[in-house]
Coordinates of C-alpha atoms and ligand atoms in Angstrom, one line a residue:
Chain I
X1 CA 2.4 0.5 34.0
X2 CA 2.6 3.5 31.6
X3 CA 4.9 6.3 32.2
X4 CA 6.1 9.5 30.2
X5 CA 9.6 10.4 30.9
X6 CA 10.6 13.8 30.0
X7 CA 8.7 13.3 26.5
X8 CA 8.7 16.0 23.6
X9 CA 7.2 16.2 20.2
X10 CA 8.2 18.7 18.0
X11 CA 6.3 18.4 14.1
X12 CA 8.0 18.8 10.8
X13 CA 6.6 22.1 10.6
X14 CA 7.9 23.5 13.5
X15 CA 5.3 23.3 16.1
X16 CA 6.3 22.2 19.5
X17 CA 3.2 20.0 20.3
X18 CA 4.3 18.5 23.6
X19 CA 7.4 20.0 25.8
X20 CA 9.0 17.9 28.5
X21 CA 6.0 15.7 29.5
X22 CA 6.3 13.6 32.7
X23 CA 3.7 11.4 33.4
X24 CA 3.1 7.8 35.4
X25 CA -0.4 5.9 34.5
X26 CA -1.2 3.1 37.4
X27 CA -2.9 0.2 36.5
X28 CA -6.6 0.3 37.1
X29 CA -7.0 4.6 36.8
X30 CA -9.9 6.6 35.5
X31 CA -7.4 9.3 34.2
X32 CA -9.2 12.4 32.3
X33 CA -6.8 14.0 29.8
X34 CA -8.0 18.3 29.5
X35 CA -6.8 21.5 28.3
X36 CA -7.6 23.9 25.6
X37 CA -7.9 23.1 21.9
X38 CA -4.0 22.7 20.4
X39 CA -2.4 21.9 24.3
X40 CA -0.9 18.3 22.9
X41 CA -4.0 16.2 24.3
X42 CA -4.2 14.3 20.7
X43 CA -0.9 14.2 20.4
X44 CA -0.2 12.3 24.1
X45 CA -2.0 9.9 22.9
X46 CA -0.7 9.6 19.0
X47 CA 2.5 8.7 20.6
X48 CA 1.2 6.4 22.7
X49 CA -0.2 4.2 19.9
X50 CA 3.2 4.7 18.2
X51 CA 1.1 6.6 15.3
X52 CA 3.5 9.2 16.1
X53 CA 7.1 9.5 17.5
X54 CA 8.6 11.5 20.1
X55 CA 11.3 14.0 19.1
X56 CA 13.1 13.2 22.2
X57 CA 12.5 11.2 25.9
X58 CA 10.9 7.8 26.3
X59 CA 7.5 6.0 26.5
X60 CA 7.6 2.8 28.8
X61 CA 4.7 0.4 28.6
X62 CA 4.8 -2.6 30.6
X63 CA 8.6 -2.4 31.7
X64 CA 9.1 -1.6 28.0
X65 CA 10.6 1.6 26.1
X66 CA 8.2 1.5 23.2
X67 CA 10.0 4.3 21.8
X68 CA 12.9 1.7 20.2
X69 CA 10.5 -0.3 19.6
X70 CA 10.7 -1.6 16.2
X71 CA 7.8 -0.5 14.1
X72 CA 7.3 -4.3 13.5
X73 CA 5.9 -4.5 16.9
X74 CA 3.7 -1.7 16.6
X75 CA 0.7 -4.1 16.3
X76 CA 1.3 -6.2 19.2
X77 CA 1.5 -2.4 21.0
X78 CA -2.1 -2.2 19.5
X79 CA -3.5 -4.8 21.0
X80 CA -2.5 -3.9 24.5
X81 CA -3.9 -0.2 24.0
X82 CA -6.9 0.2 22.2
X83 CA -8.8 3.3 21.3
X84 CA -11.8 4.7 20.6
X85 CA -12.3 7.5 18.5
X86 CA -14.8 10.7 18.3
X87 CA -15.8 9.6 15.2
X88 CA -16.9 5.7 16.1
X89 CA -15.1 4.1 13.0
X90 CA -17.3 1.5 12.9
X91 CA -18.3 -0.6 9.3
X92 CA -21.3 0.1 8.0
X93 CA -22.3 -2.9 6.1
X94 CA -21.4 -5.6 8.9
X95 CA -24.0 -5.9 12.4
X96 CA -22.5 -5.2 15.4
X97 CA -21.8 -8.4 16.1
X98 CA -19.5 -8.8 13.4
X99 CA -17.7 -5.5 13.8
X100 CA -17.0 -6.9 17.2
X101 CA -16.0 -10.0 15.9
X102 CA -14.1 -8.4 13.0
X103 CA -11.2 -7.1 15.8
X104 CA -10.7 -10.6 17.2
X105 CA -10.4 -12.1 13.9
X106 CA -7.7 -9.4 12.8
X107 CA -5.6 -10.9 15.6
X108 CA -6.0 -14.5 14.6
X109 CA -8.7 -15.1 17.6
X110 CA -10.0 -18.9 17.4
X111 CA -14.3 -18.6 16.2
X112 CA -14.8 -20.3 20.0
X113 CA -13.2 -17.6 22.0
X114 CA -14.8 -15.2 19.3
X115 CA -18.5 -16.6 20.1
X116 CA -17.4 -16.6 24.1
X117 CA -15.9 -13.3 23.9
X118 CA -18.3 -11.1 21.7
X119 CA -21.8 -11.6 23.6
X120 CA -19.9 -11.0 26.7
X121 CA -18.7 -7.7 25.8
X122 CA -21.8 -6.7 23.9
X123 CA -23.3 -7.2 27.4
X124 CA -20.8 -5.1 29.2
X125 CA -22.1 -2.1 27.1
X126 CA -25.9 -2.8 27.3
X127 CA -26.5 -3.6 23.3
X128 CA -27.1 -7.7 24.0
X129 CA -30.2 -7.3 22.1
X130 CA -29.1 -5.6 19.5
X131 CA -26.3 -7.5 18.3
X132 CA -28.2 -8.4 14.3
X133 CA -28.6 -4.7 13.8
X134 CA -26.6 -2.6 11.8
X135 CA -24.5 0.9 13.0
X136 CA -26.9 3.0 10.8
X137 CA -30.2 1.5 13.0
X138 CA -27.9 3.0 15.8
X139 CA -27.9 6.5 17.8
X140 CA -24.6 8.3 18.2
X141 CA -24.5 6.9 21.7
X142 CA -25.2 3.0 20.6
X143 CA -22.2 3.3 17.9
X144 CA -19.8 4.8 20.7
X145 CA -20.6 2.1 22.9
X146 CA -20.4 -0.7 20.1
X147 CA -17.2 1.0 19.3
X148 CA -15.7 0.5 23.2
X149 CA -17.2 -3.3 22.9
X150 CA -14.7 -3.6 19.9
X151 CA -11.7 -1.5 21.9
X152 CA -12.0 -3.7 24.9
X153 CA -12.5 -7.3 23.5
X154 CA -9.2 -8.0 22.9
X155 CA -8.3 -7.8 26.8
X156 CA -6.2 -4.2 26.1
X157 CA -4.0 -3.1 29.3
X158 CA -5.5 0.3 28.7
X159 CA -8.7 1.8 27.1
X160 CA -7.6 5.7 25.0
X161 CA -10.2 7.2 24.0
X162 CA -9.6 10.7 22.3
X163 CA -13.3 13.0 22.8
X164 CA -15.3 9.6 22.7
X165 CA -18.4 12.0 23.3
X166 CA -17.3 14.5 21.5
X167 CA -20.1 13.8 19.0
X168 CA -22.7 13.0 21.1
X169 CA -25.6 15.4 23.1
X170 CA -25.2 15.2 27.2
X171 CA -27.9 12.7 27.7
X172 CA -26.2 9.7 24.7
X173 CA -22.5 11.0 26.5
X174 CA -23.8 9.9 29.8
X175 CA -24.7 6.5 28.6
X176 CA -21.3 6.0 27.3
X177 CA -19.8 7.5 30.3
X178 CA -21.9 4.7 32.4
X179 CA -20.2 2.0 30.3
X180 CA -16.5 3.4 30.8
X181 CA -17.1 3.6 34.7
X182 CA -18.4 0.1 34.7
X183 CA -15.5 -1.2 32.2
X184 CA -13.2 0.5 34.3
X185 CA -14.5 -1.0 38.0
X186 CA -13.8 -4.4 35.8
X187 CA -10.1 -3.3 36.4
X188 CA -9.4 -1.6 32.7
X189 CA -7.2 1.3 32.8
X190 CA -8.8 4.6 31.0
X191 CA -7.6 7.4 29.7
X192 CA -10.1 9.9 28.3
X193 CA -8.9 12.9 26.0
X194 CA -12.4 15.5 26.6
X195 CA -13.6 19.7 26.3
X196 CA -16.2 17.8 28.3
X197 CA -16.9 19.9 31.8
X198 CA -19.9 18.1 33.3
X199 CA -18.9 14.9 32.7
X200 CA -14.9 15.4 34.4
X201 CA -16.6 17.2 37.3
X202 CA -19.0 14.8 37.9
X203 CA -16.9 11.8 37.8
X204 CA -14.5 12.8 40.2
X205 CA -11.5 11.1 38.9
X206 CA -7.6 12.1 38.5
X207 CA -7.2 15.0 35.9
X208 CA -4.2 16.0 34.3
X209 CA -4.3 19.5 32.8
X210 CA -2.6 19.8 29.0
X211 CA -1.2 23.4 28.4
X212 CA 0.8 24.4 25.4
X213 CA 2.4 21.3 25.5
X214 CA 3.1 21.1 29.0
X215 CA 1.1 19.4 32.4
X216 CA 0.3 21.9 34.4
X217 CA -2.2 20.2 36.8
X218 CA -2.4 16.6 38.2
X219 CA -5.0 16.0 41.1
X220 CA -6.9 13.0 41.8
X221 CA -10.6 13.5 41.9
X222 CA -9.7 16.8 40.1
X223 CA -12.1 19.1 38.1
X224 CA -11.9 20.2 34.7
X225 CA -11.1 23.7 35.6
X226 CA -11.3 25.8 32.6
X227 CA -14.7 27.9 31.6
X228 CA -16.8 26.3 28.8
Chain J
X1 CA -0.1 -17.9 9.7
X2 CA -2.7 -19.6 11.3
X3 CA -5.5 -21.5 9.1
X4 CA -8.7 -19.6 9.8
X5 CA -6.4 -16.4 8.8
X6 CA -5.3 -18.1 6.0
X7 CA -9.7 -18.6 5.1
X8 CA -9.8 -15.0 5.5
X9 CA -7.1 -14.1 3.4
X10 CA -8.4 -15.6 0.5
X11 CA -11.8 -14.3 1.4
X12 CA -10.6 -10.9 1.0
X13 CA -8.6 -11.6 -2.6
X14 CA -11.5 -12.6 -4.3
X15 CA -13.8 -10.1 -2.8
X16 CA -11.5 -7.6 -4.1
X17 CA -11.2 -9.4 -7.7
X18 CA -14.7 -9.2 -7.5
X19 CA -15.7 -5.6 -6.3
X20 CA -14.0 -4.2 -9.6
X21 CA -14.5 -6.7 -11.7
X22 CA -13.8 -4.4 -14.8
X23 CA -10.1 -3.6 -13.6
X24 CA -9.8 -7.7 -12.8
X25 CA -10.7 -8.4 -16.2
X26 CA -8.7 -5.4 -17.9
X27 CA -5.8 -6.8 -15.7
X28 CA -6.0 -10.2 -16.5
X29 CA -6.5 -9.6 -20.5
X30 CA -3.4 -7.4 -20.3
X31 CA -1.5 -10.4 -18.8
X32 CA -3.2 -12.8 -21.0
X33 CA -2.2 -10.9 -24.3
X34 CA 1.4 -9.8 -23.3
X35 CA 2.0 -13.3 -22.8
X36 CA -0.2 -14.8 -25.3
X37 CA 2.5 -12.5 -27.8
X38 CA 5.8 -13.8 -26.0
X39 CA 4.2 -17.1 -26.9
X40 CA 4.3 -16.2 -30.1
X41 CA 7.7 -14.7 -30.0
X42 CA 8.8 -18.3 -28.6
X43 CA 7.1 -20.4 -30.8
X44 CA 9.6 -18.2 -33.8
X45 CA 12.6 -18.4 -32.1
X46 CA 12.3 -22.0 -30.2
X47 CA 11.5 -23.2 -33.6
X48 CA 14.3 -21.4 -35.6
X49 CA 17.2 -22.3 -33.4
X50 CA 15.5 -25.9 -33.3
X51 CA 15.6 -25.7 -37.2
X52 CA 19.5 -24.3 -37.6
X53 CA 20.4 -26.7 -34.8
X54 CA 19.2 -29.7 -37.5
X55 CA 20.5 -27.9 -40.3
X56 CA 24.1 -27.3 -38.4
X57 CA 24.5 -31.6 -38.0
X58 CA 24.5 -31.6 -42.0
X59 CA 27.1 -28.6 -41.7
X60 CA 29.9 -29.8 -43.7
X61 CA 28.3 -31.5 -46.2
X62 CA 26.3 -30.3 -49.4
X63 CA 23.5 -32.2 -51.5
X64 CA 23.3 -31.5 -54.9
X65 CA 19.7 -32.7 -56.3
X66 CA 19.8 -33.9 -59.9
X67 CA 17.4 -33.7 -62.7
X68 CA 15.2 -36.1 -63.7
X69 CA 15.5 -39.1 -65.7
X70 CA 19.5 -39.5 -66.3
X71 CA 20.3 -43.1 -67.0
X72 CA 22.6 -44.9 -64.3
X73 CA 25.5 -44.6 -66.1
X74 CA 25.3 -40.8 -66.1
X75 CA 24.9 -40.6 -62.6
X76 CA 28.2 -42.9 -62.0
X77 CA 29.8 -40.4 -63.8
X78 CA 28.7 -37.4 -62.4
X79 CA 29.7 -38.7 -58.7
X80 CA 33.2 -39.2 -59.7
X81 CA 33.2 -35.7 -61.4
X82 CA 32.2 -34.8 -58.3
X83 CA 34.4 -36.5 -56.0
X84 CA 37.1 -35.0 -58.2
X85 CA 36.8 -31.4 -57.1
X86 CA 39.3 -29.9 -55.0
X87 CA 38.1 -29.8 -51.4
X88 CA 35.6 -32.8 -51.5
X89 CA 36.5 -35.1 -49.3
X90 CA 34.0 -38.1 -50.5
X91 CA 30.6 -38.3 -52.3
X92 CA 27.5 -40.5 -51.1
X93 CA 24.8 -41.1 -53.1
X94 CA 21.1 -41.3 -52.3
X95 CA 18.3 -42.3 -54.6
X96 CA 14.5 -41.2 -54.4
X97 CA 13.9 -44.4 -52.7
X98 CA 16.1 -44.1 -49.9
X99 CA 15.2 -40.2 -49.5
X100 CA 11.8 -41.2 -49.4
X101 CA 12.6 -44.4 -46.5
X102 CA 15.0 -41.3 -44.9
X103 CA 12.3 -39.1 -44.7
X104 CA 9.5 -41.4 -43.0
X105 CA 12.0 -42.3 -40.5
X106 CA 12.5 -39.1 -39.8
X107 CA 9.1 -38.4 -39.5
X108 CA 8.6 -41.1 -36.8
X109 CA 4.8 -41.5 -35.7
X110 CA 3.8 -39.3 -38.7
X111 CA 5.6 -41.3 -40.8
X112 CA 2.1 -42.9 -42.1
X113 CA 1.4 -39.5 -44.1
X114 CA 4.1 -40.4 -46.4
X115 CA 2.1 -43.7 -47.7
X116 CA -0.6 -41.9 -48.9
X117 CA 1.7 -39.8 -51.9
X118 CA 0.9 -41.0 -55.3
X119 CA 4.5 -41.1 -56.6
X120 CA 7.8 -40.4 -54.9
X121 CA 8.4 -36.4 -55.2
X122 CA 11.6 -36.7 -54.2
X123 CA 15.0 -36.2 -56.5
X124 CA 17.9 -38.3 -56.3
X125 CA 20.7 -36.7 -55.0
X126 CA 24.6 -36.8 -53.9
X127 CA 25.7 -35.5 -50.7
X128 CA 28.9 -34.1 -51.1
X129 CA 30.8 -34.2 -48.0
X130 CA 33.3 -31.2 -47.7
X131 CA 37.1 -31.5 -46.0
X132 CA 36.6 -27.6 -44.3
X133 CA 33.6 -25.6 -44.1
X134 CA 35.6 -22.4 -45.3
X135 CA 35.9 -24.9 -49.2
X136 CA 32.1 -25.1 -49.3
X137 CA 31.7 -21.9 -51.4
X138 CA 33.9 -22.7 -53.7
X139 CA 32.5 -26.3 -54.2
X140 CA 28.7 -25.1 -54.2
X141 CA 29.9 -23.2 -57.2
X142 CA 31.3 -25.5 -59.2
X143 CA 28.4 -28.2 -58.6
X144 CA 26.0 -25.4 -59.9
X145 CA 27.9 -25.6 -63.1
X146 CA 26.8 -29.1 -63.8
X147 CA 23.7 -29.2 -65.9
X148 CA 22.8 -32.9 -64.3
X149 CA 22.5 -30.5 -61.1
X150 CA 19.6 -29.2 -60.6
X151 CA 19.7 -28.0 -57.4
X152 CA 22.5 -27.1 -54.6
X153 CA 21.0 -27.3 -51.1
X154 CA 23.3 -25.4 -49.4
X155 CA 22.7 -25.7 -45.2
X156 CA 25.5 -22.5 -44.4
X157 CA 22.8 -20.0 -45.9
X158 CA 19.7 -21.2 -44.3
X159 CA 21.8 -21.1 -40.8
X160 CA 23.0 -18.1 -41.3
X161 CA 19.5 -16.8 -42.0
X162 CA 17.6 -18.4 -39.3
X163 CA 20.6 -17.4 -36.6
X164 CA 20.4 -14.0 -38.0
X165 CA 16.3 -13.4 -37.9
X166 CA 16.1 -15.5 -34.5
X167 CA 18.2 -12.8 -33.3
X168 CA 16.5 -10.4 -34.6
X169 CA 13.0 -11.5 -33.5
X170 CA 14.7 -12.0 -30.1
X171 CA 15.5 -8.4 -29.5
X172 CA 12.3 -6.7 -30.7
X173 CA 10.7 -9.3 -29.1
X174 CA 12.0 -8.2 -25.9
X175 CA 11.2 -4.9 -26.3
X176 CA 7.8 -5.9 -27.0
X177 CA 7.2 -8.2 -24.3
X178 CA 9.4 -5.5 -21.7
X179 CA 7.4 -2.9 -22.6
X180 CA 3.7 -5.1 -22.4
X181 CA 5.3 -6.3 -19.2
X182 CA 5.4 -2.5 -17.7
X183 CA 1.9 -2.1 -18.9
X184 CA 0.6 -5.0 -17.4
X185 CA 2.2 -3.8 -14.3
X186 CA 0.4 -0.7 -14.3
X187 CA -2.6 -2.1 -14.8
X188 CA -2.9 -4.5 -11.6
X189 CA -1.3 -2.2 -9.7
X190 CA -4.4 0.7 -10.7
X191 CA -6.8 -2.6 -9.9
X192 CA -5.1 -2.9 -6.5
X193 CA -5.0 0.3 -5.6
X194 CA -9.0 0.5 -5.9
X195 CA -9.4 -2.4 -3.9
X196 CA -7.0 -0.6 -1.0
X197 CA -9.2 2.4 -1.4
X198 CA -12.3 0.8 -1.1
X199 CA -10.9 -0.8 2.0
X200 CA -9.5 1.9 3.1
X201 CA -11.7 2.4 6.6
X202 CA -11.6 -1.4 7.4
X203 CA -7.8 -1.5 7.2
X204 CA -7.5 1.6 9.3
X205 CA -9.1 -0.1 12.0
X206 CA -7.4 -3.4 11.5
X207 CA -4.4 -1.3 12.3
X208 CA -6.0 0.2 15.6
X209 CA -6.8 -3.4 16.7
X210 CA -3.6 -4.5 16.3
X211 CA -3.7 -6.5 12.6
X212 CA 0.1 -7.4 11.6
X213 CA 1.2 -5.2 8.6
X214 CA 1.6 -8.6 6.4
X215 CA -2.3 -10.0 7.6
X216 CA -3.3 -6.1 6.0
X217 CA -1.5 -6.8 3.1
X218 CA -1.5 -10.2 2.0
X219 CA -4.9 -10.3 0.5
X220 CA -3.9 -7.4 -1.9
X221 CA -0.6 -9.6 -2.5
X222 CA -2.7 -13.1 -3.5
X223 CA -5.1 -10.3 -5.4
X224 CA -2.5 -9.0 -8.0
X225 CA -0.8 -12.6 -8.2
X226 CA -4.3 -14.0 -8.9
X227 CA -5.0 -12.0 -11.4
X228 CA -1.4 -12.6 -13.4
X229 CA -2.2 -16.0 -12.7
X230 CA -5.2 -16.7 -14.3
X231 CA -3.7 -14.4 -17.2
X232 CA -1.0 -16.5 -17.6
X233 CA -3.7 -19.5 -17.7
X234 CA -5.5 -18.1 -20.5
X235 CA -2.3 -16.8 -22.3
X236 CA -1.1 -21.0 -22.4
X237 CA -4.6 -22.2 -23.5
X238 CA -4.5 -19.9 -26.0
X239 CA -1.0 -20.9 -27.2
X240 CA -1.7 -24.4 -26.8
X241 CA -5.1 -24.7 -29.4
X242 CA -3.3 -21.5 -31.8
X243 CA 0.1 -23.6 -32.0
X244 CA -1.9 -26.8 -32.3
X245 CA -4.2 -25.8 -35.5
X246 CA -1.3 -24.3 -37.1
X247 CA 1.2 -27.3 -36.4
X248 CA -1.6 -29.5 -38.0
X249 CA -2.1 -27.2 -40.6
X250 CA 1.4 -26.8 -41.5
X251 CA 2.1 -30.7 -40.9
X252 CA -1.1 -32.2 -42.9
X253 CA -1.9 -29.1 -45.7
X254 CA 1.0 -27.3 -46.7
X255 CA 4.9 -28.2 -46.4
X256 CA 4.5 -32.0 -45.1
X257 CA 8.3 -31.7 -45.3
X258 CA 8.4 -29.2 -42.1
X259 CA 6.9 -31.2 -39.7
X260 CA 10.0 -32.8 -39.0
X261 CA 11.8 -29.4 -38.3
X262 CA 8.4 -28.1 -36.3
X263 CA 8.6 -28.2 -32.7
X264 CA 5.8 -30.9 -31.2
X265 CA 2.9 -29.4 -29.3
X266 CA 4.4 -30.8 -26.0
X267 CA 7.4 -30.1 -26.2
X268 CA 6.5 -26.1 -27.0
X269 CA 4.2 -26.5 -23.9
X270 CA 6.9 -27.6 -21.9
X271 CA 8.8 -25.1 -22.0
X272 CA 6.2 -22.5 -22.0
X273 CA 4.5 -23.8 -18.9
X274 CA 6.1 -22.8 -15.9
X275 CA 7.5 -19.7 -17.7
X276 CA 4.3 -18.5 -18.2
X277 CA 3.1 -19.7 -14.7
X278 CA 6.0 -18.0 -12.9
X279 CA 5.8 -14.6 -15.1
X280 CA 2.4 -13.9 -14.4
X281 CA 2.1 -14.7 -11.1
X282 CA 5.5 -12.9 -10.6
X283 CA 4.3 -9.8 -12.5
X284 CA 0.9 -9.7 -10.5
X285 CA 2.4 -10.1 -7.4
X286 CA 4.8 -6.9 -8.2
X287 CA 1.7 -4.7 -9.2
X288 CA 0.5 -5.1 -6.2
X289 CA 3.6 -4.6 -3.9
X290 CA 4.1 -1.2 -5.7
X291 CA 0.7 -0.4 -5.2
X292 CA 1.0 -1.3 -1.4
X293 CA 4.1 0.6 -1.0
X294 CA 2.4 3.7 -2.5
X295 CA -1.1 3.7 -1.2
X296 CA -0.7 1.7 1.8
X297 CA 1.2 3.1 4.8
X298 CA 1.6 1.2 7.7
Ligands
ATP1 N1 0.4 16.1 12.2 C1 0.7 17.3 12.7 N2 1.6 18.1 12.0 C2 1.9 19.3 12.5 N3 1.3 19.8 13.6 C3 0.4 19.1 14.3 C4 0.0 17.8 13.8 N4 -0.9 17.4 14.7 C5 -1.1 18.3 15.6 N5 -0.3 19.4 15.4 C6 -0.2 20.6 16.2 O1 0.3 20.2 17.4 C7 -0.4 21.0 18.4 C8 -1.1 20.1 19.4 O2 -2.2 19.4 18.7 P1 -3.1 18.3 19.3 O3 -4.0 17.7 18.3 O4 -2.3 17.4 20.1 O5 -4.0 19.2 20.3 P2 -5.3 18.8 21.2 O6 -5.0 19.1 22.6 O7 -5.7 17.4 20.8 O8 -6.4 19.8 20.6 P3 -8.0 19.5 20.5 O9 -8.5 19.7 21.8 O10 -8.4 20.7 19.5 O11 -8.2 18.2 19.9 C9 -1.4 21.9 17.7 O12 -0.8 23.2 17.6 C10 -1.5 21.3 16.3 O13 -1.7 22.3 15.3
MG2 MG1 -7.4 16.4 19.9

């Protein structure tokens, strides 16, 4: 479904950031992205949103090369793969309802399949109730989660998320993990950028090992492999 | 773009008018008064050419006004003296009466103004109708040697005039209005660029959800042209009431004679209208795309 052939990404300034990257993502995989700080982890996934390009090789996504791509059709590649960040990026002054809402909209989304749409995925990550409140009435954890609710509710082919619990203490990072695993026994595709040890260990899913720009591990059910 | 968008679209312009309201009105006075002066520059030079345009028809011929009371006889005279310069090719005459009947006609609807003069303040007069244009010199001067003359009205100078200071208000009116023009430019595009700032999280996940790069920037697009807009609104208002009182001032007070050479208020606002519609919807909607193309990367 998404495959890496012989990718590299060499910046302005010199630094080779990813060298030669091979890669094939199935449909329906749990796949945990590791390695230490500066191996290219970010970067995999910059170039998968098209944020960035690759200096040479190509990116196909759904049977397409997305590296000639046009960058006209970058947002139609957005709305296939969605991403959460560390950092939530949620707005503060609408309820989580309408920061749900707000991504469907953005995409020209008709108000029923909005009000069909919203609740449901609210649901899928455990904050039905709270769907009036606003992200400052929520804990690190809540906002991560509202923020997956908003990545998934467009129907993406595959969820990124780049250190979604990066920002969070083990017990709040567990909750979000919870909602992941359950989004991704719904059939969504996930591929999780983390330092996190417990959590890759524990969730016994494929792990491909980032180093200096280069994979240099790829086992299913892996570990994370590197000391803390 | 589909409807609901369409809602949202508009949503966000006037939000964005709204959240800095004192660059919205700073933007839209600096429309309003650059075009509020190229009204003014048009009301001069619409009204100049309009003027030498009249003046031009009576181009090859010359009246001579005479002084008051000469007796019939003298007047016979004086047209055949007339008639016998060299270059004249023949002589009409008109009396007070008929200039006065001329003039109401002219006048048309206003004509009634002319009924409320005491006595006629009009001279009679010959109009001396020159073979060549290049022979009017040299007949103005010899009619101004007559003593019966009293005045030579002599349409070459006043055309030459009015051609020559319509062309020059034209040219330091365009610098004017070019340079207001950049100003104005500045302005929205400073007001835009605020509203992209204080957007500036919400459009960056638009962009992660997958927004198209023209639903992210069309409410900053109907923003800036909004605000020329409703510049160019008050610019015509404006220009409509100031050319009014001073067309009724000048018509009814002053120079009743004018009114015939004034432009009317409609037909000033005719040709100001769309201009004004098109220039400041045109130069908001620029603000804005250079303030997209600098602030906004997509
Ligand atoms: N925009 C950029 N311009 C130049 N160099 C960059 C840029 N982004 C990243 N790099 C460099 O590319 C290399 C890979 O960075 P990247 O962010 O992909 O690492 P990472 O694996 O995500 O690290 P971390 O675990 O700390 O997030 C680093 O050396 C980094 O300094
Ligand atoms: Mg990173």
């Amino acid at each position: 479904m998404i495959e890496f052939r012989n990718i590299h990404k060499t910046y302005d300034n010199g630094v080779h950031a990813l060298e030669g990257i091979n890669l094939k993502i199935n449909k329906g995989e749990f796949l945990f992205l590791v390695g230490p700080s500066g191996a290219g982890k970010s970067t995999f996934i910059k170039l998968l949103l098209k944020e960035e390009e690759p200096t040479s090789g190509s990116i196909i996504v759904d049977d397409e090369d997305i590296t000639i791509y046009s960058k006209r059709k970058t947002p139609y590649l957005r709305r296939k793969i969605s991403v959460v960040f560390q950092d939530f990026r949620l707005l503060e002054e609408k309820t989580l309802y309408e920061n749900v809402a707000f991504a469907m909209q953005v995409v020209g989304a008709s108000p029923k399949e909005i009000r069909r749409q919203v609740p449901m995925v609210l649901g899928m990550v455990g904050l039905s109730d709270r769907a009036k409140q606003y992200p400052h009435q929520l804990s690190g954890g809540e906002k991560q989660r509202v923020s997956i609710a908003r990545a998934i509710v467009n129907r993406p082919i595959i969820l990124i998320a780049d250190e979604p619990t990066g920002n969070l203490d083990p017990d709040t990072a567990w909750e979000v993990m919870k909602v992941l695993r359950h989004i991704s026994r719904r059939g969504t595709t996930i591929l999780m950028a983390t330092h996190a040890k417990d959590i890759v260990d524990v969730m016994q899913q494929r792990v491909v090992a980032l180093e200096k720009g280069r994979i240099v591990r790829d086992v299913q059910r892996g570990i994370y492999g590197y000391e803390t | 773009m589909k409807l609901r968008s369409i809602q949202y679209v508009l949503q966000q312009s006037f939000r964005g008018i709204w959240r800095n309201k004192g660059m919205s009105v700073a933007s839209i006075s600096s429309v309003a008064a650059s075009l509020t002066i190229l009204g003014l520059i048009m009301i001069l030079i619409l009204n100049m050419s309009h003027l030498a345009g009249l003046a031009q028809s009576q181009f090859d011929s010359v009246q001579a006004f005479l002084v008051d009371d000469l007796e019939p006889a003298d007047i016979e005279v004086l047209g055949k003296q007339i008639a016998d310069i060299s270059g004249v090719a023949y002589v009409q005459y008109e009396s007070k009466e008929a200039a006065l009947a001329n003039m109401k006609e002219r006048w048309g609807q206003q004509g009634y103004l002319l009924d409320t003069l005491e006595e006629n303040p009009l001279p009679n007069s010959y109009i001396v109708h020159v073979g060549h244009i290049s022979e009017s010199d040299h007949v103005v001067e010899q009619l101004n040697s007559f003593t019966e003359i009293d005045e030579v009205k002599y349409y070459r100078d006043i055309i030459d005039n009015l051609i020559r200071a319509a062309e020059l208000i034209r040219s330091v009116g365009l610098l004017v209005i070019v340079t207001l023009v950049f100003i104005t430019i500045f302005i929205i595009s400073n007001t835009i660029k605020l509203t992209i700032n204080a957007r500036k999280r919400e459009i960056n996940i638009m962009k992660y959800v997958g927004a198209t790069n023209w639903f992210v920037r069309w409410p900053f697009m109907i923003e800036g042209t909004l605000l020329g807009f409703i510049g160019a609104c008050i610019a015509l208002i404006l220009v409509y009431f100031g050319y009014h009182t001073v067309f009724d001032m000048v018509t009814t007070r002053f120079f009743v004679i004018f009114s015939a050479y004034l432009l009317t208020v409609q037909e000033m606002m005719s040709r100001t209208v769309m201009m004004f519609i098109v220039l400041g919807a045109g130069v908001g909607a620029l603000g804005s795309i250079i303030s997209l193309r600098r602030y906004l990367e997509v």
